[in-house]
Amino acid sequence: MTTLSKDELFRILSNSRRRQILYFLHRAGEAISLKQLAAMVAARENGTAVDDVTDEERQRVYISLYQTHLPKLESAGLVDYDDEERSVELVPNVAKRGFFWMQPDARESWSRYYALLGALSWVLILGVWAGLPGFALVSWSAIAVFVSAALLALVFAQYLSERREGTSADAFEALVE
């Protein structure tokens, strides 16, 4: 995510062209030429296909992107613009995580699962230790294997869940709706 304050971010995103830039860059997933980006923005603004954008429409957008919008987005740390190559891309952190409102509202509470595993482990331990019916068939080594395997599976599930966190493919759609 970005280090901008919400006020600064909203001020930057108050312009529809800047929102479209971020949207198209996220969709591309890589650096794209300024000419190509201008054609995409012009097509969206004119309600036409990219191939149907006139040179005049594209050039009008190109100039505003080059002179106004890309410098603002770059100084805000949201995009990287290569002036020599005339290419632009999202900074990696924004590309991966998006903005604060694109994050899941409620993160998975893994502590609940760890507490449940701990409680179940203690039920098994106390049942075997007290010699309760049904628990007499369970050995200490079986408890150790169960607890360690369950803990390993839980840690791995948490790792995978946190690793795939990020913006969904259509999270940037909200920028141009």
Coordinates of N, CA, C and O in Angstrom, one line a residue:
M1 N 0.8 -1.2 0.0 CA 0.0 0.0 0.0 C 0.9 1.2 0.0 O 2.1 1.1 0.0
T2 N 0.3 2.4 0.1 CA 1.0 3.6 -0.1 C 1.1 4.3 1.3 O 0.3 4.0 2.2
T3 N 2.1 5.2 1.4 CA 2.3 5.9 2.7 C 1.6 7.3 2.7 O 1.7 8.0 3.6
L4 N 0.8 7.5 1.6 CA 0.1 8.8 1.5 C -1.0 8.8 2.6 O -1.6 7.7 2.9
S5 N -1.3 10.0 3.1 CA -2.5 10.1 3.9 C -3.8 9.8 3.1 O -3.7 10.0 1.9
K6 N -4.9 9.6 3.8 CA -6.1 9.4 3.0 C -6.5 10.6 2.3 O -7.0 10.6 1.1
D7 N -6.3 11.8 2.9 CA -6.6 13.0 2.2 C -5.8 13.2 0.9 O -6.3 13.6 -0.1
E8 N -4.5 13.0 1.0 CA -3.6 13.1 -0.1 C -4.0 12.1 -1.2 O -4.1 12.4 -2.4
L9 N -4.3 10.9 -0.8 CA -4.7 9.8 -1.8 C -6.0 10.2 -2.5 O -6.1 10.1 -3.7
F10 N -7.0 10.6 -1.7 CA -8.3 11.0 -2.3 C -8.1 12.2 -3.2 O -8.8 12.3 -4.2
R11 N -7.3 13.1 -2.8 CA -7.1 14.3 -3.7 C -6.5 13.9 -5.0 O -6.9 14.3 -6.1
I12 N -5.5 13.0 -5.0 CA -4.9 12.5 -6.2 C -5.9 11.7 -7.0 O -6.0 11.8 -8.3
L13 N -6.7 10.9 -6.4 CA -7.7 10.0 -7.1 C -9.0 10.7 -7.4 O -9.9 10.1 -8.0
S14 N -9.1 12.0 -7.1 CA -10.3 12.8 -7.4 C -10.4 13.0 -8.9 O -11.5 13.3 -9.4
N15 N -9.4 12.8 -9.6 CA -9.4 13.0 -11.1 C -9.6 11.6 -11.8 O -8.9 10.6 -11.5
S16 N -10.6 11.6 -12.7 CA -11.0 10.3 -13.3 C -9.8 9.8 -14.2 O -9.7 8.6 -14.3
R17 N -9.1 10.6 -14.8 CA -8.0 10.1 -15.7 C -6.9 9.4 -14.8 O -6.4 8.4 -15.2
R18 N -6.6 10.0 -13.6 CA -5.6 9.3 -12.8 C -6.2 8.0 -12.3 O -5.4 7.0 -12.2
R19 N -7.4 7.9 -12.0 CA -8.0 6.6 -11.6 C -7.9 5.6 -12.8 O -7.6 4.4 -12.6
Q20 N -8.2 6.1 -14.0 CA -8.1 5.2 -15.1 C -6.7 4.7 -15.4 O -6.5 3.6 -15.7
I21 N -5.8 5.6 -15.2 CA -4.4 5.2 -15.3 C -4.0 4.0 -14.4 O -3.5 3.0 -14.8
L22 N -4.4 4.2 -13.2 CA -4.1 3.1 -12.2 C -4.9 1.8 -12.6 O -4.3 0.7 -12.5
Y23 N -6.1 2.0 -13.0 CA -6.9 0.8 -13.4 C -6.2 0.1 -14.6 O -6.0 -1.2 -14.5
F24 N -5.9 0.8 -15.6 CA -5.3 0.1 -16.8 C -3.9 -0.4 -16.5 O -3.6 -1.5 -17.1
L25 N -3.2 0.2 -15.7 CA -1.8 -0.3 -15.3 C -2.0 -1.6 -14.5 O -1.2 -2.5 -14.7
H26 N -3.0 -1.6 -13.6 CA -3.2 -2.8 -12.9 C -3.6 -4.0 -13.8 O -3.2 -5.1 -13.7
R27 N -4.5 -3.7 -14.7 CA -5.0 -4.7 -15.6 C -3.9 -5.2 -16.5 O -3.8 -6.4 -16.8
A28 N -3.0 -4.3 -16.9 CA -1.8 -4.8 -17.8 C -0.9 -5.7 -17.0 O -0.3 -6.6 -17.6
G29 N -0.7 -5.4 -15.7 CA 0.2 -6.2 -14.9 C 1.7 -6.0 -15.2 O 2.5 -6.7 -14.7
E30 N 2.0 -5.0 -16.1 CA 3.4 -4.8 -16.5 C 3.5 -3.4 -17.0 O 2.5 -2.7 -17.2
A31 N 4.7 -2.9 -17.3 CA 4.9 -1.6 -17.9 C 4.3 -1.6 -19.3 O 4.4 -2.5 -20.0
I32 N 3.6 -0.5 -19.6 CA 3.0 -0.3 -20.9 C 3.5 1.1 -21.4 O 3.8 2.0 -20.6
S33 N 3.4 1.3 -22.7 CA 3.8 2.5 -23.3 C 2.8 3.6 -23.0 O 1.6 3.3 -22.8
L34 N 3.3 4.8 -22.9 CA 2.5 6.0 -22.7 C 1.4 6.1 -23.8 O 0.3 6.4 -23.6
K35 N 1.9 5.8 -25.1 CA 1.0 5.9 -26.2 C -0.2 4.9 -26.1 O -1.3 5.2 -26.3
Q36 N 0.1 3.7 -25.7 CA -0.9 2.6 -25.5 C -1.8 3.0 -24.3 O -3.0 2.9 -24.4
L37 N -1.3 3.5 -23.2 CA -2.1 4.0 -22.1 C -3.0 5.1 -22.5 O -4.2 5.1 -22.2
A38 N -2.5 6.1 -23.3 CA -3.3 7.2 -23.7 C -4.5 6.7 -24.6 O -5.6 7.2 -24.5
A39 N -4.2 5.7 -25.4 CA -5.3 5.1 -26.3 C -6.3 4.5 -25.5 O -7.5 4.6 -25.7
M40 N -5.9 3.7 -24.4 CA -6.9 3.1 -23.5 C -7.8 4.1 -22.8 O -9.0 3.9 -22.8
V41 N -7.2 5.1 -22.3 CA -7.9 6.1 -21.6 C -8.9 6.9 -22.5 O -10.1 7.1 -22.2
A42 N -8.4 7.2 -23.7 CA -9.2 7.9 -24.7 C -10.4 7.0 -25.1 O -11.5 7.5 -25.3
A43 N -10.1 5.8 -25.3 CA -11.2 4.8 -25.7 C -12.3 4.8 -24.6 O -13.5 4.8 -24.9
R44 N -11.9 4.7 -23.4 CA -12.9 4.7 -22.3 C -13.7 6.0 -22.2 O -14.9 6.0 -22.0
E45 N -13.0 7.1 -22.3 CA -13.6 8.4 -22.3 C -14.6 8.6 -23.4 O -15.6 9.3 -23.3
N46 N -14.3 8.1 -24.6 CA -15.1 8.3 -25.8 C -16.1 7.1 -26.0 O -16.8 7.1 -27.0
G47 N -16.1 6.1 -25.1 CA -17.0 5.0 -25.2 C -16.8 4.2 -26.5 O -17.7 3.8 -27.2
T48 N -15.5 4.0 -26.9 CA -15.2 3.3 -28.1 C -14.1 2.3 -27.8 O -13.5 2.2 -26.8
A49 N -13.8 1.5 -28.8 CA -12.7 0.5 -28.7 C -11.4 1.2 -28.9 O -11.3 2.2 -29.6
V50 N -10.4 0.6 -28.4 CA -9.0 1.2 -28.5 C -8.6 1.4 -30.0 O -8.1 2.4 -30.4
D51 N -9.0 0.4 -30.8 CA -8.7 0.5 -32.2 C -9.4 1.6 -33.0 O -9.0 2.0 -34.0
D52 N -10.5 2.1 -32.4 CA -11.3 3.1 -33.0 C -11.0 4.5 -32.6 O -11.6 5.5 -33.0
V53 N -10.0 4.6 -31.6 CA -9.6 6.0 -31.1 C -8.9 6.7 -32.3 O -8.0 6.2 -32.9
T54 N -9.3 8.0 -32.5 CA -8.6 8.8 -33.5 C -7.3 9.3 -32.9 O -7.1 9.3 -31.7
D55 N -6.4 9.6 -33.8 CA -5.1 10.2 -33.4 C -5.3 11.5 -32.6 O -4.5 11.7 -31.6
E56 N -6.3 12.2 -32.9 CA -6.5 13.5 -32.2 C -7.0 13.2 -30.8 O -6.5 13.8 -29.8
E57 N -7.9 12.2 -30.6 CA -8.4 11.9 -29.3 C -7.2 11.3 -28.4 O -7.1 11.7 -27.2
R58 N -6.4 10.4 -29.0 CA -5.3 9.9 -28.3 C -4.3 10.9 -27.9 O -3.8 11.0 -26.8
Q59 N -4.0 11.8 -28.8 CA -3.0 12.8 -28.6 C -3.4 13.8 -27.5 O -2.6 14.2 -26.7
R60 N -4.7 14.1 -27.4 CA -5.2 15.0 -26.4 C -5.0 14.4 -25.0 O -4.5 15.0 -24.1
V61 N -5.3 13.1 -24.9 CA -5.1 12.4 -23.6 C -3.6 12.2 -23.3 O -3.2 12.4 -22.2
Y62 N -2.8 11.9 -24.4 CA -1.4 11.7 -24.2 C -0.7 12.9 -23.6 O 0.0 12.8 -22.6
I63 N -1.1 14.1 -24.1 CA -0.5 15.3 -23.5 C -0.8 15.6 -22.1 O 0.0 15.9 -21.3
S64 N -2.1 15.3 -21.7 CA -2.5 15.6 -20.3 C -1.8 14.5 -19.4 O -1.5 14.8 -18.3
L65 N -1.7 13.3 -19.9 CA -1.0 12.2 -19.1 C 0.4 12.6 -18.9 O 0.9 12.6 -17.7
Y66 N 1.1 13.0 -19.9 CA 2.5 13.3 -19.9 C 2.8 14.6 -19.0 O 3.7 14.6 -18.2
Q67 N 2.0 15.6 -19.2 CA 2.3 16.9 -18.6 C 1.7 17.0 -17.1 O 2.3 17.7 -16.3
T68 N 0.6 16.3 -16.9 CA -0.1 16.5 -15.6 C -0.2 15.3 -14.7 O 0.3 15.2 -13.6
H69 N -0.8 14.3 -15.3 CA -1.3 13.2 -14.4 C -0.1 12.2 -14.0 O -0.1 11.8 -12.9
L70 N 0.7 11.8 -15.0 CA 1.8 10.9 -14.6 C 2.8 11.6 -13.6 O 3.2 10.9 -12.7
P71 N 3.2 12.8 -13.8 CA 4.0 13.5 -12.8 C 3.4 13.5 -11.4 O 4.1 13.2 -10.4
K72 N 2.1 13.7 -11.3 CA 1.4 13.7 -10.0 C 1.4 12.3 -9.4 O 1.7 12.1 -8.2
L73 N 1.1 11.3 -10.2 CA 1.1 9.9 -9.7 C 2.5 9.4 -9.3 O 2.7 8.7 -8.4
E74 N 3.5 9.8 -10.1 CA 4.9 9.4 -9.8 C 5.4 10.1 -8.5 O 6.0 9.5 -7.7
S75 N 5.1 11.4 -8.4 CA 5.6 12.1 -7.2 C 4.8 11.6 -5.9 O 5.4 11.6 -4.8
A76 N 3.7 11.0 -6.1 CA 2.9 10.4 -5.0 C 3.4 9.0 -4.7 O 3.0 8.4 -3.7
G77 N 4.3 8.4 -5.5 CA 4.8 7.1 -5.3 C 3.9 6.0 -5.7 O 4.0 4.9 -5.2
L78 N 3.0 6.3 -6.7 CA 2.0 5.3 -7.1 C 2.4 4.6 -8.4 O 2.1 3.5 -8.7
V79 N 3.2 5.3 -9.3 CA 3.6 4.7 -10.5 C 5.1 5.0 -10.8 O 5.7 6.0 -10.2
D80 N 5.7 4.2 -11.6 CA 7.1 4.5 -12.1 C 7.0 4.8 -13.5 O 6.4 4.1 -14.3
Y81 N 7.5 6.0 -13.9 CA 7.5 6.4 -15.3 C 8.9 6.5 -15.8 O 9.7 7.2 -15.2
D82 N 9.2 5.8 -16.9 CA 10.5 5.9 -17.6 C 10.4 6.9 -18.7 O 9.8 6.5 -19.8
D83 N 11.0 8.0 -18.6 CA 10.9 9.1 -19.6 C 11.6 8.7 -20.9 O 11.1 9.1 -22.0
E84 N 12.7 8.0 -20.8 CA 13.4 7.6 -22.0 C 12.6 6.6 -22.8 O 12.5 6.7 -24.0
E85 N 12.0 5.6 -22.2 CA 11.2 4.6 -22.8 C 9.8 5.0 -23.1 O 9.1 4.3 -23.8
R86 N 9.4 6.0 -22.4 CA 8.0 6.5 -22.4 C 7.1 5.3 -22.0 O 6.0 5.1 -22.7
S87 N 7.4 4.7 -20.9 CA 6.6 3.6 -20.4 C 6.3 3.8 -18.9 O 7.0 4.5 -18.2
V88 N 5.2 3.3 -18.5 CA 4.7 3.5 -17.1 C 4.2 2.2 -16.6 O 3.7 1.4 -17.3
E89 N 4.4 2.0 -15.2 CA 3.9 0.9 -14.5 C 3.6 1.2 -13.1 O 4.1 2.2 -12.6
L90 N 2.7 0.4 -12.5 CA 2.4 0.6 -11.1 C 3.7 0.3 -10.2 O 4.4 -0.6 -10.6
V91 N 3.9 1.0 -9.1 CA 4.9 0.5 -8.2 C 4.5 -0.8 -7.7 O 3.4 -1.1 -7.5
P92 N 5.5 -1.7 -7.4 CA 5.2 -3.1 -7.0 C 4.2 -3.2 -5.8 O 3.3 -4.0 -5.8
N93 N 4.4 -2.3 -4.8 CA 3.5 -2.5 -3.6 C 2.1 -2.1 -4.0 O 1.1 -2.8 -3.5
V94 N 1.8 -1.1 -4.8 CA 0.4 -0.8 -5.2 C -0.1 -1.9 -6.1 O -1.3 -2.3 -6.0
A95 N 0.7 -2.4 -7.0 CA 0.3 -3.4 -7.9 C -0.2 -4.7 -7.1 O -1.1 -5.3 -7.4
K96 N 0.6 -5.0 -6.0 CA 0.2 -6.2 -5.3 C -0.9 -6.0 -4.3 O -1.8 -6.8 -4.2
R97 N -0.8 -4.9 -3.5 CA -1.8 -4.7 -2.4 C -2.9 -3.8 -2.7 O -3.9 -3.8 -2.0
G98 N -2.7 -2.9 -3.6 CA -3.8 -1.9 -3.9 C -3.8 -0.8 -2.9 O -2.8 -0.4 -2.3
F99 N -5.0 -0.4 -2.6 CA -5.2 0.7 -1.6 C -6.0 0.2 -0.4 O -6.5 -0.9 -0.4
F100 N -6.0 1.0 0.7 CA -6.6 0.5 1.9 C -8.0 0.0 1.8 O -8.3 -1.0 2.5
W101 N -8.8 0.5 1.0 CA -10.2 0.0 0.9 C -10.3 -1.3 0.1 O -11.3 -1.9 0.0
M102 N -9.2 -1.7 -0.6 CA -9.2 -2.9 -1.3 C -8.8 -4.1 -0.5 O -8.8 -5.3 -1.0
Q103 N -8.4 -3.9 0.7 CA -8.0 -5.0 1.6 C -9.2 -5.6 2.2 O -10.3 -5.0 2.4
P104 N -9.2 -6.9 2.6 CA -10.3 -7.6 3.2 C -10.7 -6.8 4.5 O -9.8 -6.4 5.2
D105 N -12.0 -6.7 4.7 CA -12.5 -6.0 5.9 C -12.1 -6.7 7.2 O -11.6 -6.1 8.1
A106 N -12.3 -8.0 7.2 CA -12.0 -8.8 8.4 C -11.0 -9.9 8.1 O -11.3 -10.8 7.3
R107 N -9.8 -9.7 8.6 CA -8.8 -10.8 8.3 C -9.2 -12.0 9.1 O -9.8 -12.0 10.1
E108 N -8.8 -13.1 8.6 CA -9.0 -14.4 9.2 C -8.4 -14.4 10.6 O -7.2 -14.0 10.8
S109 N -9.2 -14.8 11.6 CA -8.6 -14.8 12.9 C -8.0 -16.1 13.2 O -8.7 -17.1 13.6
W110 N -6.7 -16.2 13.0 CA -6.0 -17.5 13.2 C -5.9 -17.9 14.6 O -5.8 -19.1 15.0
S111 N -6.0 -16.9 15.5 CA -5.8 -17.2 17.0 C -7.0 -18.2 17.4 O -6.8 -19.0 18.3
R112 N -8.1 -18.0 16.8 CA -9.3 -18.9 17.1 C -8.9 -20.4 16.8 O -9.2 -21.3 17.6
Y113 N -8.3 -20.6 15.7 CA -7.9 -22.0 15.3 C -6.8 -22.5 16.2 O -6.9 -23.7 16.6
Y114 N -5.8 -21.7 16.5 CA -4.8 -22.1 17.4 C -5.3 -22.4 18.8 O -4.9 -23.4 19.5
A115 N -6.3 -21.6 19.3 CA -6.9 -21.9 20.6 C -7.7 -23.2 20.6 O -7.7 -23.9 21.6
L116 N -8.4 -23.4 19.5 CA -9.2 -24.6 19.4 C -8.3 -25.9 19.4 O -8.6 -26.9 20.0
L117 N -7.2 -25.8 18.6 CA -6.2 -26.9 18.6 C -5.6 -27.1 20.0 O -5.5 -28.2 20.4
G118 N -5.3 -26.0 20.7 CA -4.8 -26.2 22.1 C -5.8 -26.8 23.0 O -5.4 -27.7 23.8
A119 N -7.0 -26.4 22.9 CA -8.1 -26.9 23.8 C -8.3 -28.4 23.5 O -8.4 -29.3 24.4
L120 N -8.3 -28.8 22.2 CA -8.5 -30.2 21.8 C -7.3 -31.0 22.3 O -7.5 -32.2 22.8
S121 N -6.1 -30.5 22.2 CA -4.9 -31.2 22.6 C -5.0 -31.5 24.1 O -4.7 -32.6 24.6
W122 N -5.4 -30.5 24.9 CA -5.5 -30.6 26.3 C -6.6 -31.6 26.7 O -6.5 -32.4 27.7
V123 N -7.7 -31.7 26.0 CA -8.8 -32.7 26.2 C -8.2 -34.1 26.0 O -8.4 -35.0 26.8
L124 N -7.4 -34.2 24.9 CA -6.8 -35.5 24.7 C -5.8 -35.9 25.8 O -5.8 -37.0 26.3
I125 N -5.0 -35.0 26.2 CA -3.9 -35.2 27.2 C -4.6 -35.6 28.5 O -4.2 -36.5 29.2
L126 N -5.6 -34.7 28.9 CA -6.2 -35.0 30.2 C -7.0 -36.3 30.2 O -7.1 -37.0 31.2
G127 N -7.7 -36.6 29.1 CA -8.4 -37.8 28.9 C -7.5 -39.1 29.1 O -7.9 -40.0 29.8
V128 N -6.4 -39.0 28.4 CA -5.4 -40.2 28.5 C -4.8 -40.2 29.9 O -4.7 -41.3 30.5
W129 N -4.4 -39.1 30.5 CA -3.8 -39.0 31.8 C -4.8 -39.5 32.9 O -4.4 -40.3 33.8
A130 N -6.1 -39.2 32.7 CA -7.1 -39.6 33.7 C -7.6 -41.0 33.5 O -8.3 -41.6 34.3
G131 N -7.3 -41.6 32.3 CA -7.7 -42.9 32.0 C -9.2 -43.0 31.7 O -9.8 -44.0 32.0
L132 N -9.7 -42.0 31.1 CA -11.2 -42.0 30.8 C -11.5 -43.0 29.7 O -10.6 -43.3 28.9
P133 N -12.7 -43.6 29.8 CA -13.1 -44.5 28.8 C -13.0 -43.9 27.4 O -13.4 -42.8 27.2
G134 N -12.5 -44.7 26.5 CA -12.3 -44.3 25.1 C -11.0 -43.6 24.9 O -10.4 -43.7 23.8
F135 N -10.4 -43.0 25.9 CA -9.1 -42.4 25.8 C -8.0 -43.4 26.1 O -6.8 -43.2 25.8
A136 N -8.3 -44.6 26.7 CA -7.3 -45.6 27.1 C -6.7 -46.2 25.8 O -5.6 -46.7 25.9
L137 N -7.4 -46.1 24.7 CA -6.8 -46.7 23.5 C -5.8 -45.7 22.8 O -5.1 -46.1 21.9
V138 N -5.8 -44.5 23.2 CA -4.9 -43.5 22.6 C -3.6 -43.5 23.4 O -3.5 -43.4 24.6
S139 N -2.5 -43.6 22.6 CA -1.2 -43.5 23.2 C -0.6 -42.1 23.2 O -1.1 -41.2 22.5
W140 N 0.4 -41.9 24.1 CA 1.0 -40.6 24.2 C 1.7 -40.2 22.8 O 1.7 -39.1 22.4
S141 N 2.3 -41.2 22.2 CA 2.9 -40.9 20.9 C 1.8 -40.5 19.8 O 2.1 -39.7 19.0
A142 N 0.7 -41.1 19.9 CA -0.4 -40.7 19.0 C -0.9 -39.3 19.2 O -1.1 -38.6 18.2
I143 N -0.9 -38.9 20.5 CA -1.3 -37.5 20.8 C -0.2 -36.6 20.2 O -0.5 -35.5 19.6
A144 N 1.1 -36.9 20.4 CA 2.1 -36.1 20.0 C 2.1 -36.0 18.4 O 2.3 -34.9 17.9
V145 N 1.9 -37.1 17.8 CA 1.8 -37.0 16.3 C 0.6 -36.2 15.8 O 0.7 -35.3 14.9
F146 N -0.6 -36.4 16.5 CA -1.8 -35.6 16.1 C -1.5 -34.1 16.3 O -1.8 -33.3 15.4
V147 N -1.1 -33.7 17.5 CA -0.9 -32.3 17.8 C 0.2 -31.7 16.9 O -0.1 -30.6 16.3
S148 N 1.3 -32.3 16.7 CA 2.3 -31.8 15.8 C 1.8 -31.7 14.3 O 2.1 -30.7 13.7
A149 N 1.1 -32.7 13.9 CA 0.6 -32.7 12.5 C -0.4 -31.6 12.3 O -0.5 -30.9 11.3
A150 N -1.3 -31.5 13.3 CA -2.4 -30.5 13.2 C -1.8 -29.1 13.3 O -2.2 -28.2 12.5
L151 N -0.8 -28.9 14.1 CA -0.1 -27.6 14.2 C 0.6 -27.2 12.9 O 0.5 -26.1 12.4
L152 N 1.3 -28.2 12.3 CA 1.9 -28.0 11.1 C 0.9 -27.6 10.0 O 1.2 -26.7 9.2
A153 N -0.2 -28.4 9.9 CA -1.2 -28.1 8.9 C -1.8 -26.7 9.1 O -2.0 -26.0 8.1
L154 N -2.0 -26.3 10.3 CA -2.6 -25.0 10.6 C -1.6 -23.9 10.2 O -2.0 -22.9 9.6
V155 N -0.3 -24.0 10.6 CA 0.7 -23.0 10.2 C 0.8 -22.9 8.7 O 0.9 -21.8 8.1
F156 N 0.8 -24.0 8.0 CA 0.8 -24.0 6.5 C -0.4 -23.4 5.9 O -0.3 -22.6 5.0
A157 N -1.6 -23.6 6.4 CA -2.8 -23.0 5.9 C -2.7 -21.5 6.2 O -3.1 -20.7 5.3
Q158 N -2.2 -21.1 7.3 CA -2.1 -19.6 7.6 C -1.1 -19.0 6.6 O -1.4 -17.9 6.1
Y159 N 0.0 -19.6 6.4 CA 1.0 -19.2 5.4 C 0.4 -19.0 4.0 O 0.6 -17.9 3.4
L160 N -0.3 -20.0 3.5 CA -0.9 -19.9 2.2 C -1.9 -18.8 2.1 O -2.0 -18.1 1.1
S161 N -2.7 -18.7 3.2 CA -3.8 -17.6 3.2 C -3.2 -16.2 3.2 O -3.6 -15.4 2.4
E162 N -2.1 -16.0 4.0 CA -1.5 -14.7 4.0 C -0.7 -14.4 2.7 O -0.6 -13.3 2.3
R163 N -0.2 -15.4 2.1 CA 0.6 -15.3 0.9 C -0.3 -14.8 -0.3 O 0.1 -14.0 -1.1
R164 N -1.4 -15.4 -0.4 CA -2.3 -15.1 -1.5 C -3.1 -13.8 -1.3 O -3.8 -13.3 -2.2
E165 N -3.0 -13.2 -0.1 CA -3.6 -11.9 0.2 C -3.1 -10.9 -0.8 O -1.9 -10.9 -1.1
G166 N -3.9 -10.0 -1.1 CA -3.5 -8.9 -2.0 C -4.8 -8.4 -2.7 O -5.9 -8.7 -2.2
T167 N -4.6 -7.7 -3.7 CA -5.8 -7.3 -4.4 C -6.4 -8.3 -5.3 O -5.7 -9.1 -5.9
S168 N -7.7 -8.4 -5.3 CA -8.3 -9.3 -6.2 C -8.2 -8.8 -7.6 O -7.9 -7.6 -7.8
A169 N -8.5 -9.6 -8.6 CA -8.3 -9.2 -10.0 C -9.2 -8.0 -10.4 O -8.8 -7.2 -11.2
D170 N -10.4 -7.9 -9.7 CA -11.3 -6.8 -10.1 C -11.3 -5.7 -9.0 O -12.2 -4.9 -9.1
A171 N -10.4 -5.7 -8.1 CA -10.5 -4.7 -7.0 C -10.3 -3.3 -7.6 O -10.8 -2.3 -7.1
F172 N -9.5 -3.1 -8.6 CA -9.3 -1.8 -9.2 C -10.5 -1.4 -10.0 O -10.5 -0.2 -10.5
E173 N -11.4 -2.2 -10.3 CA -12.6 -1.8 -11.0 C -13.3 -0.7 -10.3 O -13.9 0.2 -11.0
A174 N -13.3 -0.6 -9.0 CA -13.9 0.4 -8.2 C -13.4 1.8 -8.6 O -14.1 2.8 -8.4
L175 N -12.2 1.9 -9.1 CA -11.6 3.2 -9.5 C -12.3 3.8 -10.7 O -12.3 5.0 -10.9
V176 N -12.9 2.9 -11.6 CA -13.4 3.5 -12.8 C -14.9 3.2 -13.0 O -15.5 3.5 -14.1
E177 N -15.6 2.7 -12.0 CA -17.0 2.4 -12.1 C -17.8 3.7 -12.2 O -17.4 4.7 -11.6

